PDB file of C-alpha atoms in Angstrom:
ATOM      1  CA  UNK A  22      20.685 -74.469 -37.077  1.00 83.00           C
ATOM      2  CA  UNK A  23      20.322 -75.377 -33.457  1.00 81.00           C
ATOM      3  CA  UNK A  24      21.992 -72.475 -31.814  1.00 85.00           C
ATOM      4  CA  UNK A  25      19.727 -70.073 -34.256  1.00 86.00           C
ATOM      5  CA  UNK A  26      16.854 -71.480 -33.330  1.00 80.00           C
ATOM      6  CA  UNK A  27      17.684 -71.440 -29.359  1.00 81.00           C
ATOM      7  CA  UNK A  28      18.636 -67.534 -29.889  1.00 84.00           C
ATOM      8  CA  UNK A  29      15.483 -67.096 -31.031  1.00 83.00           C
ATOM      9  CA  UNK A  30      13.667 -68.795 -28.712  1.00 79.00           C
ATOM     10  CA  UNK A  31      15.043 -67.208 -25.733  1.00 80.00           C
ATOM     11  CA  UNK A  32      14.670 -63.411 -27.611  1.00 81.00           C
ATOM     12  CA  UNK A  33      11.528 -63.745 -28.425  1.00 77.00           C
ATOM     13  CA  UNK A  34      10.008 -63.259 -24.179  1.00 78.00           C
ATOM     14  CA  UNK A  35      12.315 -60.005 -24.327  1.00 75.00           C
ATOM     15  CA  UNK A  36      10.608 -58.436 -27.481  1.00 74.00           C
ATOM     16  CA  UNK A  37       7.246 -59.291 -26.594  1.00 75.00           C
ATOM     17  CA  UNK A  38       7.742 -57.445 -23.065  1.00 73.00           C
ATOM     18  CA  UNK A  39       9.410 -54.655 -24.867  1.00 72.00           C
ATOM     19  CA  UNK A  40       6.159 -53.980 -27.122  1.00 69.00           C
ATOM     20  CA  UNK A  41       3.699 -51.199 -25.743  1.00 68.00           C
ATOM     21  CA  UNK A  42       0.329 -52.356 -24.576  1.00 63.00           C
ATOM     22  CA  UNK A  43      -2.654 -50.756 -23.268  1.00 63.00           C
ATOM     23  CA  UNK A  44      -2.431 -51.899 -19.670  1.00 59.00           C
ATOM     24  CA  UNK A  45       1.036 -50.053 -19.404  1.00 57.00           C
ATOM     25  CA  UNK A  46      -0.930 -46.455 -19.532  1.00 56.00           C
ATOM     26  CA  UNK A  47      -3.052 -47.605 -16.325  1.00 61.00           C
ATOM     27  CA  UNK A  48       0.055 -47.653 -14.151  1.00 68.00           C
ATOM     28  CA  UNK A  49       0.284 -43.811 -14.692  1.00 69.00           C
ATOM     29  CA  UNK A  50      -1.282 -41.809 -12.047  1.00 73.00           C
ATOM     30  CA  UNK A  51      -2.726 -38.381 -12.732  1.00 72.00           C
ATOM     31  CA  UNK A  52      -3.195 -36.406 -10.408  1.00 74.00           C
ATOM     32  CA  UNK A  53      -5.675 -33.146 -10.516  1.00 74.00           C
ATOM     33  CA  UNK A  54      -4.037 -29.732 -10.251  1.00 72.00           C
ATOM     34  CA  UNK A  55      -5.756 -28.699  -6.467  1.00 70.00           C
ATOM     35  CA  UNK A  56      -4.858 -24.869  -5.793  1.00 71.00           C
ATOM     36  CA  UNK A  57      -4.061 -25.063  -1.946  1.00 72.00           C
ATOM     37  CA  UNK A  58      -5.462 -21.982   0.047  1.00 75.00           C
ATOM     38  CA  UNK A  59      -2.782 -20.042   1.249  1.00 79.00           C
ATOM     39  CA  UNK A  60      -2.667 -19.868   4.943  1.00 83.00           C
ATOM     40  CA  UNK A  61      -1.902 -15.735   6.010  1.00 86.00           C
ATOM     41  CA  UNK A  62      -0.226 -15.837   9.294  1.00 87.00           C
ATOM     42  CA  UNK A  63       0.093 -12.441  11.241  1.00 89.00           C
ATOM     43  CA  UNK A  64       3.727 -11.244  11.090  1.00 89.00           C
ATOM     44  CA  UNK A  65       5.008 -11.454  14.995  1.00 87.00           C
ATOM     45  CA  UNK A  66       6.377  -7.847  16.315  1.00 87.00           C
ATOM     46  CA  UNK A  67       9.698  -8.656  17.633  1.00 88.00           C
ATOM     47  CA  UNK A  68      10.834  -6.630  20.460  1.00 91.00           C
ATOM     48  CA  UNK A  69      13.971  -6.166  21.605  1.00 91.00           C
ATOM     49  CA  UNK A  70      15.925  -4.005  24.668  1.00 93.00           C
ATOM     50  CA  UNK A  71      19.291  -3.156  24.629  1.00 93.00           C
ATOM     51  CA  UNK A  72      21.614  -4.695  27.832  1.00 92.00           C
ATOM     52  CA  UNK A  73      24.627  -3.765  28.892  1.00 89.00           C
ATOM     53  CA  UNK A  74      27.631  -6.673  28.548  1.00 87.00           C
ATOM     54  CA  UNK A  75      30.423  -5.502  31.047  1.00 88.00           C
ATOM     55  CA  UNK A  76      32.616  -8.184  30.023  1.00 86.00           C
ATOM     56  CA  UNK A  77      34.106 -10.893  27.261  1.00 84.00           C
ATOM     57  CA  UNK A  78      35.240 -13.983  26.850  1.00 88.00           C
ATOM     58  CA  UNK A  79      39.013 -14.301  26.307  1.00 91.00           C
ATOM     59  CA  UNK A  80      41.400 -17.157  25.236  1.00 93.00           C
ATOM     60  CA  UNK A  81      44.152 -18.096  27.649  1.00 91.00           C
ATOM     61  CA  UNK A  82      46.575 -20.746  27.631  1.00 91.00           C
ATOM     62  CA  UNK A  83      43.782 -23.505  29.270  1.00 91.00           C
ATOM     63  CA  UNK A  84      40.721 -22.544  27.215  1.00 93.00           C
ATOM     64  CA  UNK A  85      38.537 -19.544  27.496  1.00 94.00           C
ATOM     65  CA  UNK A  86      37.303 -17.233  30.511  1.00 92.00           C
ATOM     66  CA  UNK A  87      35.102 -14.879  31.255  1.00 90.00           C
ATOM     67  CA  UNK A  88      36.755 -11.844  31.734  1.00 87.00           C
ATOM     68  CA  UNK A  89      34.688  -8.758  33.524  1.00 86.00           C
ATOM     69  CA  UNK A  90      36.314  -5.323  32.846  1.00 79.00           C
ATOM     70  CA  UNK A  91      34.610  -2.110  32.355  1.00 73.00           C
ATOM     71  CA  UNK A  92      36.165  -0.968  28.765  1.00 72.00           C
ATOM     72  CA  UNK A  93      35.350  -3.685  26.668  1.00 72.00           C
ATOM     73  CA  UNK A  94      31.407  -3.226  27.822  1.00 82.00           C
ATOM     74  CA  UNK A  95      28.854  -2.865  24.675  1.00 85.00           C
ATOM     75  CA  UNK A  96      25.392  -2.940  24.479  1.00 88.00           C
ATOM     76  CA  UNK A  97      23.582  -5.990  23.064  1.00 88.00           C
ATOM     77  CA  UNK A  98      20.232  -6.236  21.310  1.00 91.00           C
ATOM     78  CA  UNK A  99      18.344  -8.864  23.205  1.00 90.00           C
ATOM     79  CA  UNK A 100      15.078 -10.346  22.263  1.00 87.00           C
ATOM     80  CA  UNK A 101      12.076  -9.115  25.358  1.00 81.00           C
TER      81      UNK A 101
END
């Protein structure tokens, strides 16, 4: 009789708690729906010039190097 009594003792703080009450709805936070005002930026003209690369990198035995030759050259787009 004891040992029922105890158990019910110690449930009864955890079923109280577990009940809804009306100070548990004041812990939500609503928040209004503010439309933003879109920022319109410019769009930035990009120019680029085209330079000649006479040379390439190349991978030897110690790393890479820099190797300057005149058949490999190409032009590159490069941001003015």
């Amino acid at each position: 009789m004891k040992r029922i009594l105890l158990g019910t003792l110690l449930a009864l703080p955890f079923a109280i708690s577990s009940l809804p009450s009306q100070a548990s709805a004041a812990e939500i936070i609503v928040r209004p729906n503010v439309h933003r005002a879109a920022i319109v930026r410019r769009p930035v003209v990009v120019r680029y010039q085209r330079k000649l690369i006479p040379a390439h990198w190349e991978t030897v035995r110690r790393g890479n190097r820099w190797v300057k030759v005149r058949v490999p050259a190409r032009y590159v787009n490069v941001r003015v």
